[in-house]
Amino acid sequence: MNYLSTRGHADRKRFCEILLEGLAPDGGLYLPETYPQVDTATLAKWRTLPYAELAFEILSLYIDDIPAADLKAICAKTYTAEVFGTDEIVPLRELEDGVYLEALSNGPTLAFKDMAMQLLGNLFEYELARRGAELNILGATSGDTGSAAEYAMRGKKGVRVFMTSPDGRMSPFQQAQMFSLQDANIHNIAITGVFDDCQDIVKAVSNDLAFKRKYRIGTVNSINWARLLAQVVYYFAGYFQATASNDKPVSFTVPSGNFGNVCAGHVARMMGLPIQTLVVATNENDVLDEFFRTGVYRVRAAVDTHETSSPSMDISKASNFERFVFDLVGRDAARLRQLFVDDLGLTGSFDLSADPAFRQAAERFGFRSGRSTHADRLAMIRDTEKRFATLIDPHTADGLKAAREQLTPGVPMVVLETALPIKFAATVVEALGEEPARPKKFEGIEALPKRVVQLPADAEAVKAYIAQHCD
Ligand SMILES: *Cc1c(COP(=O)(O)O)cnc(C)c1O
């Protein structure tokens, strides 16, 4: 399997070459040259597989530069009941007739990002050992990504993590999750500033090519193809649990920010998984809902990006969206460059409303969308608790709200649960007046010793810190 750039660069790469990379050299995103097709006989074989073996089967279609036995061992080591809490790994629960929650949040940091990041940690360790190389991961987080990356990379040979976060801005639970890690290869850097300052620092350091090369700086952000690929697996696992046979369509609703999660659903659908509809759920930061309703993609300015009670979906632009648009315009790289380089660069938006391709988003690719507000989230959390005795987090509430607007009789609707309520306790308390339950292993973490340094919002200070801790 070879990978190409959405912006038309002539190079073709193999999986392990793009594993440790971010953007393609021309600024595009990597995608497989073709989507492997899965027929009904294959689906029938896969239906009864344990999750780790299903992951191996799907990953093998995209990875041909890791020996099969090694890849199988990596999957088996990653997707265990010990790490994810159950043998099913992603158990499905029916709320009411035809509406399901797929639990993706029972990994080490209680958000769905563990599903991909845990695999990435094991793939990185394997590939770095094979090359005899090291990698220093530099990241910026407002919460879920940073903790998922740290729990995936802790104790891994050849990898260090330098994770910046805005000082004092994460929830106490999120801070405790990250800062209580005592592993020598994990470095928490609290920046005096906001999340955008952290992102600017990461960009500035990555743009210093000499520094980047000397200190082997890498990232684990959501455009990484391996993360997206790992997420494809749970669409298959959810499908098999929601159906008794492989001729039944299923729809999914996905709480969305950077379009990474739902893009994996798009890939599963392109492979032939019988997905009827993919519902993109947004909060007040509704760039994606606006596109699927109108055909206009309009990136928001920082001042127009709202701080909401589903903060992991507070985005101004959706960094994986380019992958879907590439397929939408028939994989025409020149057209894609016009949209993402010329139009977005000049005006901050592009408009496909008059383009016949736009209709295909719904008709051919099955996309719908929805948007919710803080009041909707509170109402959805209350309703779900009252009628089904089930606590959901505010992101999952965004999903459930959008899902209810897109139900089709006879077609199961699977809502992806992207975090556990304890991670966003304040909003759950606001809705219900009570604290959500906390898994035993997180009892009292706020009181544990914290391992974190404070640095000013200055790329030079961060570079000096990295240089000091790399020997
Ligand atoms: C990251 C995250 C999302 C958004 O996922 P994308 O892949 O960026 O669309 C939604 N919910 C939670 C809890 C998250 O951590």
Short mmCIF file of C-alpha atoms and ligand atoms in Angstrom, two decimals:
data_model
loop_
_atom_site.label_atom_id
_atom_site.label_comp_id
_atom_site.label_asym_id
_atom_site.label_seq_id
_atom_site.Cartn_x
_atom_site.Cartn_y
_atom_site.Cartn_z
CA MET A 1 0.00 0.00 0.00
CA ASN A 2 1.33 3.42 -0.98
CA TYR A 3 0.33 6.78 0.43
CA LEU A 4 -0.10 10.05 -1.45
CA SER A 5 -0.52 13.68 -0.46
CA THR A 6 -3.88 15.40 -0.91
CA ARG A 7 -2.02 18.32 -2.54
CA GLY A 8 -0.56 16.28 -5.37
CA HIS A 9 3.13 15.85 -4.44
CA ALA A 10 4.72 13.24 -6.71
CA ASP A 11 6.21 11.12 -3.89
CA ARG A 12 4.59 7.89 -2.82
CA LYS A 13 5.40 6.56 0.65
CA ARG A 14 4.95 3.40 2.68
CA PHE A 15 3.23 3.25 6.06
CA CYS A 16 6.32 3.32 8.30
CA GLU A 17 7.68 6.34 6.43
CA ILE A 18 4.62 8.42 7.24
CA LEU A 19 4.16 6.94 10.74
CA LEU A 20 6.64 9.36 12.30
CA GLU A 21 5.76 12.30 10.03
CA GLY A 22 3.14 15.03 10.20
CA LEU A 23 2.16 16.85 7.03
CA ALA A 24 3.36 15.80 3.58
CA PRO A 25 6.20 17.98 2.18
CA ASP A 26 3.69 20.06 0.17
CA GLY A 27 1.54 20.75 3.23
CA GLY A 28 -1.06 18.13 2.30
CA LEU A 29 -2.34 15.18 4.31
CA TYR A 30 -1.46 11.56 3.60
CA LEU A 31 -4.10 9.15 2.32
CA PRO A 32 -3.85 5.63 0.88
CA GLU A 33 -3.78 5.55 -2.92
CA THR A 34 -6.93 3.44 -2.84
CA TYR A 35 -9.29 2.17 -0.15
CA PRO A 36 -9.05 -1.62 0.17
CA GLN A 37 -12.47 -3.16 -0.46
CA VAL A 38 -14.09 -5.51 2.02
CA ASP A 39 -16.68 -7.94 0.63
CA THR A 40 -19.46 -9.75 2.50
CA ALA A 41 -17.41 -12.95 2.81
CA THR A 42 -14.68 -10.97 4.61
CA LEU A 43 -17.22 -9.22 6.83
CA ALA A 44 -18.63 -12.63 7.74
CA LYS A 45 -15.15 -13.85 8.72
CA TRP A 46 -14.46 -10.70 10.76
CA ARG A 47 -17.80 -10.63 12.61
CA THR A 48 -16.76 -13.01 15.36
CA LEU A 49 -13.13 -11.93 15.80
CA PRO A 50 -11.88 -10.54 19.10
CA TYR A 51 -11.08 -6.81 18.85
CA ALA A 52 -7.27 -7.20 18.66
CA GLU A 53 -7.57 -9.68 15.79
CA LEU A 54 -10.06 -7.48 13.96
CA ALA A 55 -7.59 -4.61 14.36
CA PHE A 56 -4.83 -6.77 12.89
CA GLU A 57 -6.96 -7.73 9.86
CA ILE A 58 -7.87 -4.11 9.08
CA LEU A 59 -4.39 -2.70 9.73
CA SER A 60 -2.81 -5.40 7.52
CA LEU A 61 -4.69 -3.99 4.54
CA TYR A 62 -2.86 -0.68 4.99
CA ILE A 63 0.51 -1.72 6.44
CA ASP A 64 2.80 -3.91 4.36
CA ASP A 65 6.15 -2.87 5.78
CA ILE A 66 5.80 -4.51 9.20
CA PRO A 67 5.99 -8.33 9.22
CA ALA A 68 2.53 -9.82 9.90
CA ALA A 69 3.61 -11.63 13.07
CA ASP A 70 5.00 -8.38 14.53
CA LEU A 71 1.89 -6.38 13.65
CA LYS A 72 -0.28 -9.07 15.18
CA ALA A 73 1.77 -8.95 18.38
CA ILE A 74 1.49 -5.13 18.51
CA CYS A 75 -2.32 -5.32 18.19
CA ALA A 76 -2.55 -8.06 20.83
CA LYS A 77 -0.42 -6.06 23.23
CA THR A 78 -2.46 -2.87 22.65
CA TYR A 79 -6.10 -3.95 22.81
CA THR A 80 -6.39 -5.86 26.09
CA ALA A 81 -9.15 -6.02 28.71
CA GLU A 82 -6.54 -4.90 31.20
CA VAL A 83 -6.02 -1.57 29.38
CA PHE A 84 -9.58 -0.99 28.08
CA GLY A 85 -11.64 -2.53 30.87
CA THR A 86 -13.64 -5.20 28.99
CA ASP A 87 -13.07 -8.08 26.57
CA GLU A 88 -15.22 -6.28 23.99
CA ILE A 89 -12.87 -3.23 24.24
CA VAL A 90 -15.67 -1.03 22.75
CA PRO A 91 -18.92 -2.46 24.21
CA LEU A 92 -22.21 -1.29 22.73
CA ARG A 93 -25.16 -0.42 24.97
CA GLU A 94 -28.72 0.07 23.74
CA LEU A 95 -30.37 3.17 25.24
CA GLU A 96 -33.75 2.69 23.60
CA ASP A 97 -35.12 1.06 20.51
CA GLY A 98 -32.46 1.45 17.81
CA VAL A 99 -30.28 4.04 19.60
CA TYR A 100 -26.94 2.83 20.94
CA LEU A 101 -23.89 4.20 22.71
CA GLU A 102 -20.52 2.73 21.69
CA ALA A 103 -18.11 3.03 24.63
CA LEU A 104 -14.75 4.29 23.39
CA SER A 105 -13.68 5.88 26.66
CA ASN A 106 -12.59 3.12 28.98
CA GLY A 107 -8.88 3.39 28.21
CA PRO A 108 -6.25 4.88 30.53
CA THR A 109 -7.35 8.55 30.17
CA LEU A 110 -11.12 8.02 29.81
CA ALA A 111 -11.47 9.59 26.34
CA PHE A 112 -11.64 7.98 22.90
CA LYS A 113 -8.19 9.28 21.95
CA ASP A 114 -6.71 6.33 23.85
CA MET A 115 -8.10 4.00 21.16
CA ALA A 116 -5.57 5.33 18.65
CA MET A 117 -2.86 6.71 20.89
CA GLN A 118 -2.24 3.41 22.71
CA LEU A 119 -1.55 1.77 19.33
CA LEU A 120 0.63 4.68 18.25
CA GLY A 121 2.79 4.30 21.36
CA ASN A 122 3.48 0.65 20.55
CA LEU A 123 4.05 1.34 16.83
CA PHE A 124 6.50 4.16 17.66
CA GLU A 125 8.48 2.00 20.08
CA TYR A 126 8.66 -0.80 17.51
CA GLU A 127 9.71 1.38 14.58
CA LEU A 128 12.23 3.45 16.56
CA ALA A 129 13.89 0.28 17.87
CA ARG A 130 14.05 -1.09 14.32
CA ARG A 131 15.75 2.10 13.12
CA GLY A 132 17.90 2.50 16.23
CA ALA A 133 16.46 6.02 16.47
CA GLU A 134 14.92 8.32 19.04
CA LEU A 135 12.03 10.75 18.89
CA ASN A 136 11.09 13.76 20.99
CA ILE A 137 7.39 14.42 20.76
CA LEU A 138 6.43 18.05 21.19
CA GLY A 139 2.76 18.82 21.63
CA ALA A 140 0.20 21.35 22.76
CA THR A 141 -2.90 20.29 24.61
CA SER A 142 -5.99 21.78 26.17
CA GLY A 143 -6.74 18.42 27.79
CA ASP A 144 -7.56 15.12 26.14
CA THR A 145 -4.80 14.83 23.52
CA GLY A 146 -1.95 15.52 25.91
CA SER A 147 -3.00 13.02 28.52
CA ALA A 148 -3.72 10.33 25.92
CA ALA A 149 -0.26 10.89 24.38
CA GLU A 150 1.50 10.79 27.74
CA TYR A 151 -0.23 7.61 28.91
CA ALA A 152 0.57 5.99 25.56
CA MET A 153 4.27 6.98 25.56
CA ARG A 154 5.12 6.64 29.25
CA GLY A 155 8.03 4.31 29.77
CA LYS A 156 8.43 3.68 26.02
CA LYS A 157 12.02 3.25 24.85
CA GLY A 158 13.33 5.83 22.40
CA VAL A 159 10.51 8.32 23.02
CA ARG A 160 10.30 11.46 25.13
CA VAL A 161 7.20 13.64 25.41
CA PHE A 162 7.32 17.41 25.91
CA MET A 163 3.70 18.48 26.38
CA THR A 164 2.79 22.15 26.68
CA SER A 165 -0.54 23.20 28.20
CA PRO A 166 -2.00 26.56 29.23
CA ASP A 167 -1.18 27.06 32.92
CA GLY A 168 -4.25 26.64 35.12
CA ARG A 169 -6.72 26.26 32.25
CA MET A 170 -7.35 22.52 32.20
CA SER A 171 -9.90 20.92 34.53
CA PRO A 172 -8.40 19.86 37.90
CA PHE A 173 -8.96 16.22 36.90
CA GLN A 174 -7.14 16.66 33.57
CA GLN A 175 -4.23 18.45 35.26
CA ALA A 176 -3.95 15.72 37.86
CA GLN A 177 -4.04 13.00 35.19
CA MET A 178 -1.07 14.50 33.37
CA PHE A 179 0.99 16.05 36.13
CA SER A 180 0.88 13.02 38.42
CA LEU A 181 2.88 10.93 35.92
CA GLN A 182 6.35 10.36 37.35
CA ASP A 183 7.92 8.68 34.29
CA ALA A 184 11.32 10.11 33.38
CA ASN A 185 10.44 10.35 29.66
CA ILE A 186 7.35 12.51 30.25
CA HIS A 187 7.76 16.29 30.57
CA ASN A 188 4.81 18.54 31.44
CA ILE A 189 5.34 22.18 30.55
CA ALA A 190 2.75 24.65 31.87
CA ILE A 191 2.88 27.77 29.70
CA THR A 192 1.90 31.16 31.08
CA GLY A 193 -0.75 31.85 28.44
CA VAL A 194 -3.66 30.29 26.57
CA PHE A 195 -3.90 27.22 24.34
CA ASP A 196 -3.13 29.27 21.20
CA ASP A 197 0.19 30.33 22.77
CA CYS A 198 1.07 26.66 23.23
CA GLN A 199 0.20 25.90 19.62
CA ASP A 200 2.25 28.87 18.42
CA ILE A 201 5.25 27.61 20.37
CA VAL A 202 4.96 24.13 18.83
CA LYS A 203 4.76 25.71 15.38
CA ALA A 204 7.74 28.00 16.03
CA VAL A 205 9.91 25.13 17.27
CA SER A 206 8.88 22.90 14.34
CA ASN A 207 9.68 25.70 11.89
CA ASP A 208 13.25 25.88 13.21
CA LEU A 209 14.43 23.10 10.90
CA ALA A 210 17.95 22.92 12.33
CA PHE A 211 16.61 22.51 15.87
CA LYS A 212 13.96 20.07 14.69
CA ARG A 213 16.56 17.85 13.01
CA LYS A 214 19.13 18.06 15.79
CA TYR A 215 16.63 17.14 18.50
CA ARG A 216 14.51 14.79 16.34
CA ILE A 217 11.27 16.63 17.08
CA GLY A 218 8.03 14.86 16.11
CA THR A 219 4.32 15.24 16.81
CA VAL A 220 1.32 13.04 17.50
CA ASN A 221 -1.44 15.40 16.38
CA SER A 222 -4.72 14.30 14.91
CA ILE A 223 -3.58 14.47 11.28
CA ASN A 224 -1.32 11.44 11.87
CA TRP A 225 -2.56 8.71 9.51
CA ALA A 226 -1.85 5.88 11.96
CA ARG A 227 -4.20 7.46 14.50
CA LEU A 228 -6.94 7.71 11.93
CA LEU A 229 -6.40 4.13 10.80
CA ALA A 230 -6.63 2.80 14.37
CA GLN A 231 -10.02 4.51 14.67
CA VAL A 232 -11.41 2.73 11.59
CA VAL A 233 -11.45 -0.52 13.60
CA TYR A 234 -14.15 0.52 16.09
CA TYR A 235 -16.60 1.38 13.31
CA PHE A 236 -16.42 -2.27 12.24
CA ALA A 237 -16.65 -3.47 15.85
CA GLY A 238 -19.66 -1.20 16.47
CA TYR A 239 -21.34 -2.38 13.27
CA PHE A 240 -20.98 -6.04 14.20
CA GLN A 241 -22.45 -5.45 17.66
CA ALA A 242 -25.43 -3.46 16.33
CA THR A 243 -26.43 -6.04 13.68
CA ALA A 244 -27.04 -9.76 13.39
CA SER A 245 -26.00 -10.00 9.73
CA ASN A 246 -23.89 -8.11 7.22
CA ASP A 247 -26.67 -6.90 4.93
CA LYS A 248 -28.11 -4.40 7.44
CA PRO A 249 -27.19 -0.70 7.27
CA VAL A 250 -26.13 1.16 10.42
CA SER A 251 -25.68 4.90 11.00
CA PHE A 252 -23.11 6.56 13.26
CA THR A 253 -23.13 9.93 15.01
CA VAL A 254 -19.76 11.36 15.91
CA PRO A 255 -19.02 14.29 18.28
CA SER A 256 -16.55 16.18 16.08
CA GLY A 257 -13.80 18.74 16.37
CA ASN A 258 -10.87 18.21 14.04
CA PHE A 259 -12.82 15.70 11.93
CA GLY A 260 -10.39 12.88 12.81
CA ASN A 261 -12.89 10.53 14.38
CA VAL A 262 -15.62 10.88 11.74
CA CYS A 263 -13.02 10.75 8.94
CA ALA A 264 -12.21 7.23 10.15
CA GLY A 265 -15.93 6.46 9.72
CA HIS A 266 -15.71 7.79 6.18
CA VAL A 267 -12.76 5.47 5.49
CA ALA A 268 -14.70 2.47 6.91
CA ARG A 269 -17.64 3.37 4.67
CA MET A 270 -15.35 3.72 1.62
CA MET A 271 -14.02 0.21 2.37
CA GLY A 272 -17.55 -1.15 2.01
CA LEU A 273 -18.82 -1.30 5.59
CA PRO A 274 -22.63 -0.85 5.25
CA ILE A 275 -22.86 2.58 6.89
CA GLN A 276 -25.95 4.50 5.85
CA THR A 277 -25.34 7.90 7.44
CA LEU A 278 -22.43 9.60 9.19
CA VAL A 279 -23.76 12.40 11.37
CA VAL A 280 -21.19 15.07 12.23
CA ALA A 281 -22.15 16.57 15.61
CA THR A 282 -20.72 19.96 16.58
CA ASN A 283 -21.19 22.35 19.48
CA GLU A 284 -21.42 26.16 19.07
CA ASN A 285 -18.16 25.96 17.10
CA ASP A 286 -20.07 24.87 14.05
CA VAL A 287 -17.69 25.21 11.07
CA LEU A 288 -18.49 21.65 10.03
CA ASP A 289 -22.25 21.85 10.53
CA GLU A 290 -22.23 25.03 8.45
CA PHE A 291 -20.39 23.26 5.63
CA PHE A 292 -22.70 20.25 5.52
CA ARG A 293 -25.76 22.53 5.57
CA THR A 294 -24.61 25.18 3.11
CA GLY A 295 -21.50 24.07 1.19
CA VAL A 296 -19.51 26.97 2.65
CA TYR A 297 -16.43 26.15 4.72
CA ARG A 298 -15.52 29.22 6.74
CA VAL A 299 -12.59 29.04 9.17
CA ARG A 300 -13.22 31.00 12.37
CA ALA A 301 -10.93 33.63 13.85
CA ALA A 302 -9.68 33.11 17.41
CA VAL A 303 -12.17 35.69 18.75
CA ASP A 304 -15.04 33.82 17.06
CA THR A 305 -14.03 30.48 18.59
CA HIS A 306 -16.26 29.89 21.62
CA GLU A 307 -15.15 28.36 24.89
CA THR A 308 -17.86 25.78 25.49
CA SER A 309 -18.76 23.03 27.93
CA SER A 310 -17.63 20.46 25.34
CA PRO A 311 -14.12 21.94 25.12
CA SER A 312 -12.49 19.14 23.11
CA MET A 313 -14.68 20.20 20.17
CA ASP A 314 -13.76 23.92 20.41
CA ILE A 315 -11.99 24.31 17.09
CA SER A 316 -11.66 27.17 14.63
CA LYS A 317 -10.88 24.88 11.69
CA ALA A 318 -11.03 21.11 11.29
CA SER A 319 -7.53 19.86 10.53
CA ASN A 320 -8.57 16.50 8.99
CA PHE A 321 -11.35 17.91 6.84
CA GLU A 322 -9.01 18.21 3.83
CA ARG A 323 -8.93 14.40 3.62
CA PHE A 324 -12.68 14.18 3.06
CA VAL A 325 -12.79 17.13 0.65
CA PHE A 326 -10.09 15.40 -1.43
CA ASP A 327 -12.47 12.45 -1.94
CA LEU A 328 -15.42 14.82 -2.41
CA VAL A 329 -13.76 16.59 -5.37
CA GLY A 330 -12.91 13.26 -6.98
CA ARG A 331 -9.29 13.23 -5.69
CA ASP A 332 -8.46 16.18 -7.96
CA ALA A 333 -5.33 17.58 -6.23
CA ALA A 334 -5.31 20.79 -8.33
CA ARG A 335 -8.88 21.56 -7.29
CA LEU A 336 -8.04 20.72 -3.68
CA ARG A 337 -5.07 23.13 -3.73
CA GLN A 338 -7.31 25.83 -5.11
CA LEU A 339 -9.72 25.36 -2.19
CA PHE A 340 -7.27 24.86 0.68
CA VAL A 341 -4.31 26.96 -0.44
CA ASP A 342 -5.73 29.71 -2.69
CA ASP A 343 -9.27 30.25 -1.38
CA LEU A 344 -8.65 29.53 2.32
CA GLY A 345 -5.34 31.41 2.21
CA LEU A 346 -6.88 34.50 0.62
CA THR A 347 -10.33 34.71 2.15
CA GLY A 348 -10.42 32.19 5.02
CA SER A 349 -13.23 30.30 3.34
CA PHE A 350 -14.31 28.35 0.29
CA ASP A 351 -17.72 27.88 -1.21
CA LEU A 352 -18.85 24.63 -2.85
CA SER A 353 -22.57 25.47 -2.70
CA ALA A 354 -22.83 25.79 -6.49
CA ASP A 355 -20.51 22.85 -7.18
CA PRO A 356 -22.26 19.58 -8.09
CA ALA A 357 -19.73 17.86 -5.80
CA PHE A 358 -21.37 19.41 -2.74
CA ARG A 359 -24.57 17.38 -3.22
CA GLN A 360 -22.43 14.25 -3.18
CA ALA A 361 -21.47 14.89 0.46
CA ALA A 362 -24.95 13.78 1.46
CA GLU A 363 -26.02 11.65 -1.48
CA ARG A 364 -22.90 9.63 -2.19
CA PHE A 365 -20.91 9.89 1.05
CA GLY A 366 -23.83 9.79 3.50
CA PHE A 367 -22.94 12.86 5.56
CA ARG A 368 -25.41 14.79 7.72
CA SER A 369 -24.73 17.21 10.55
CA GLY A 370 -26.13 18.79 13.67
CA ARG A 371 -25.24 21.47 16.19
CA SER A 372 -25.96 21.92 19.87
CA THR A 373 -25.70 24.51 22.60
CA HIS A 374 -24.85 24.41 26.29
CA ALA A 375 -28.59 24.21 27.12
CA ASP A 376 -28.98 21.26 24.72
CA ARG A 377 -26.11 19.42 26.42
CA LEU A 378 -27.58 19.92 29.89
CA ALA A 379 -31.01 18.77 28.68
CA MET A 380 -29.52 15.70 27.00
CA ILE A 381 -27.47 14.74 30.09
CA ARG A 382 -30.61 15.06 32.28
CA ASP A 383 -32.86 13.18 29.87
CA THR A 384 -30.39 10.30 29.48
CA GLU A 385 -29.96 10.00 33.23
CA LYS A 386 -33.69 10.12 33.89
CA ARG A 387 -34.92 7.73 31.22
CA PHE A 388 -32.01 5.29 30.96
CA ALA A 389 -30.14 5.72 34.27
CA THR A 390 -27.04 6.43 32.19
CA LEU A 391 -24.56 9.28 32.72
CA ILE A 392 -23.02 10.81 29.62
CA ASP A 393 -20.37 13.50 29.21
CA PRO A 394 -21.06 16.81 27.41
CA HIS A 395 -19.34 15.73 24.14
CA THR A 396 -21.40 12.56 23.96
CA ALA A 397 -24.43 14.74 24.72
CA ASP A 398 -23.66 16.81 21.60
CA GLY A 399 -23.66 13.52 19.70
CA LEU A 400 -26.91 12.23 21.11
CA LYS A 401 -28.69 15.52 20.36
CA ALA A 402 -27.62 15.43 16.69
CA ALA A 403 -28.38 11.69 16.45
CA ARG A 404 -31.99 12.16 17.55
CA GLU A 405 -32.55 14.58 14.67
CA GLN A 406 -31.36 12.04 12.10
CA LEU A 407 -33.03 8.75 13.07
CA THR A 408 -34.35 6.49 10.32
CA PRO A 409 -36.82 3.77 11.39
CA GLY A 410 -35.22 0.34 11.13
CA VAL A 411 -31.63 1.61 10.93
CA PRO A 412 -29.65 1.34 14.17
CA MET A 413 -28.03 4.64 15.20
CA VAL A 414 -24.72 4.24 17.02
CA VAL A 415 -23.54 7.32 18.94
CA LEU A 416 -19.84 7.29 19.73
CA GLU A 417 -19.18 8.00 23.42
CA THR A 418 -16.00 10.09 23.29
CA ALA A 419 -15.33 10.69 27.01
CA LEU A 420 -16.51 9.58 30.44
CA PRO A 421 -18.52 12.13 32.48
CA ILE A 422 -15.93 12.29 35.29
CA LYS A 423 -13.54 14.10 32.90
CA PHE A 424 -16.01 16.99 32.60
CA ALA A 425 -17.58 16.80 36.04
CA ALA A 426 -18.49 20.49 36.38
CA THR A 427 -21.01 20.35 33.52
CA VAL A 428 -22.48 17.08 34.76
CA VAL A 429 -22.90 18.62 38.22
CA GLU A 430 -24.56 21.64 36.62
CA ALA A 431 -27.02 19.33 34.85
CA LEU A 432 -27.76 16.86 37.63
CA GLY A 433 -26.55 18.38 40.88
CA GLU A 434 -24.35 15.36 41.56
CA GLU A 435 -20.79 14.26 40.93
CA PRO A 436 -20.34 11.49 38.35
CA ALA A 437 -18.80 8.24 39.55
CA ARG A 438 -15.02 8.05 39.42
CA PRO A 439 -13.20 4.85 38.41
CA LYS A 440 -11.23 3.45 41.34
CA LYS A 441 -7.81 3.98 39.80
CA PHE A 442 -8.43 7.75 39.71
CA GLU A 443 -9.52 8.17 43.31
CA GLY A 444 -7.56 10.93 45.00
CA ILE A 445 -5.31 11.75 42.00
CA GLU A 446 -5.64 15.50 42.64
CA ALA A 447 -3.61 14.99 45.84
CA LEU A 448 -0.69 13.13 44.20
CA PRO A 449 2.69 14.87 43.78
CA LYS A 450 2.83 16.88 40.54
CA ARG A 451 5.65 16.81 38.00
CA VAL A 452 5.44 20.00 35.91
CA VAL A 453 7.59 23.03 35.03
CA GLN A 454 6.29 26.55 34.43
CA LEU A 455 7.69 28.38 31.41
CA PRO A 456 6.81 31.73 29.78
CA ALA A 457 5.01 31.78 26.41
CA ASP A 458 8.33 31.87 24.58
CA ALA A 459 9.56 29.31 22.05
CA GLU A 460 13.20 29.95 22.99
CA ALA A 461 12.53 28.99 26.60
CA VAL A 462 10.88 25.76 25.48
CA LYS A 463 13.76 24.98 23.12
CA ALA A 464 16.26 25.49 25.94
CA TYR A 465 14.25 23.16 28.17
CA ILE A 466 14.13 20.45 25.48
CA ALA A 467 17.87 20.76 24.77
CA GLN A 468 18.62 20.44 28.48
CA HIS A 469 16.55 17.26 28.83
CA CYS A 470 17.65 15.38 25.75
CA ASP A 471 20.87 13.77 26.91
C1 LIG B 1 -10.84 14.99 20.59
C2 LIG B 1 -12.24 14.86 21.08
C3 LIG B 1 -13.36 15.05 20.22
C4 LIG B 1 -13.19 15.48 18.79
O1 LIG B 1 -12.62 14.48 17.97
P1 LIG B 1 -12.06 14.84 16.50
O2 LIG B 1 -11.37 13.61 16.06
O3 LIG B 1 -11.10 16.00 16.72
O4 LIG B 1 -13.21 15.22 15.65
C5 LIG B 1 -14.62 14.85 20.74
N1 LIG B 1 -14.82 14.50 22.02
C6 LIG B 1 -13.79 14.32 22.89
C7 LIG B 1 -14.08 13.96 24.30
C8 LIG B 1 -12.46 14.48 22.45
O5 LIG B 1 -11.43 14.30 23.30
#
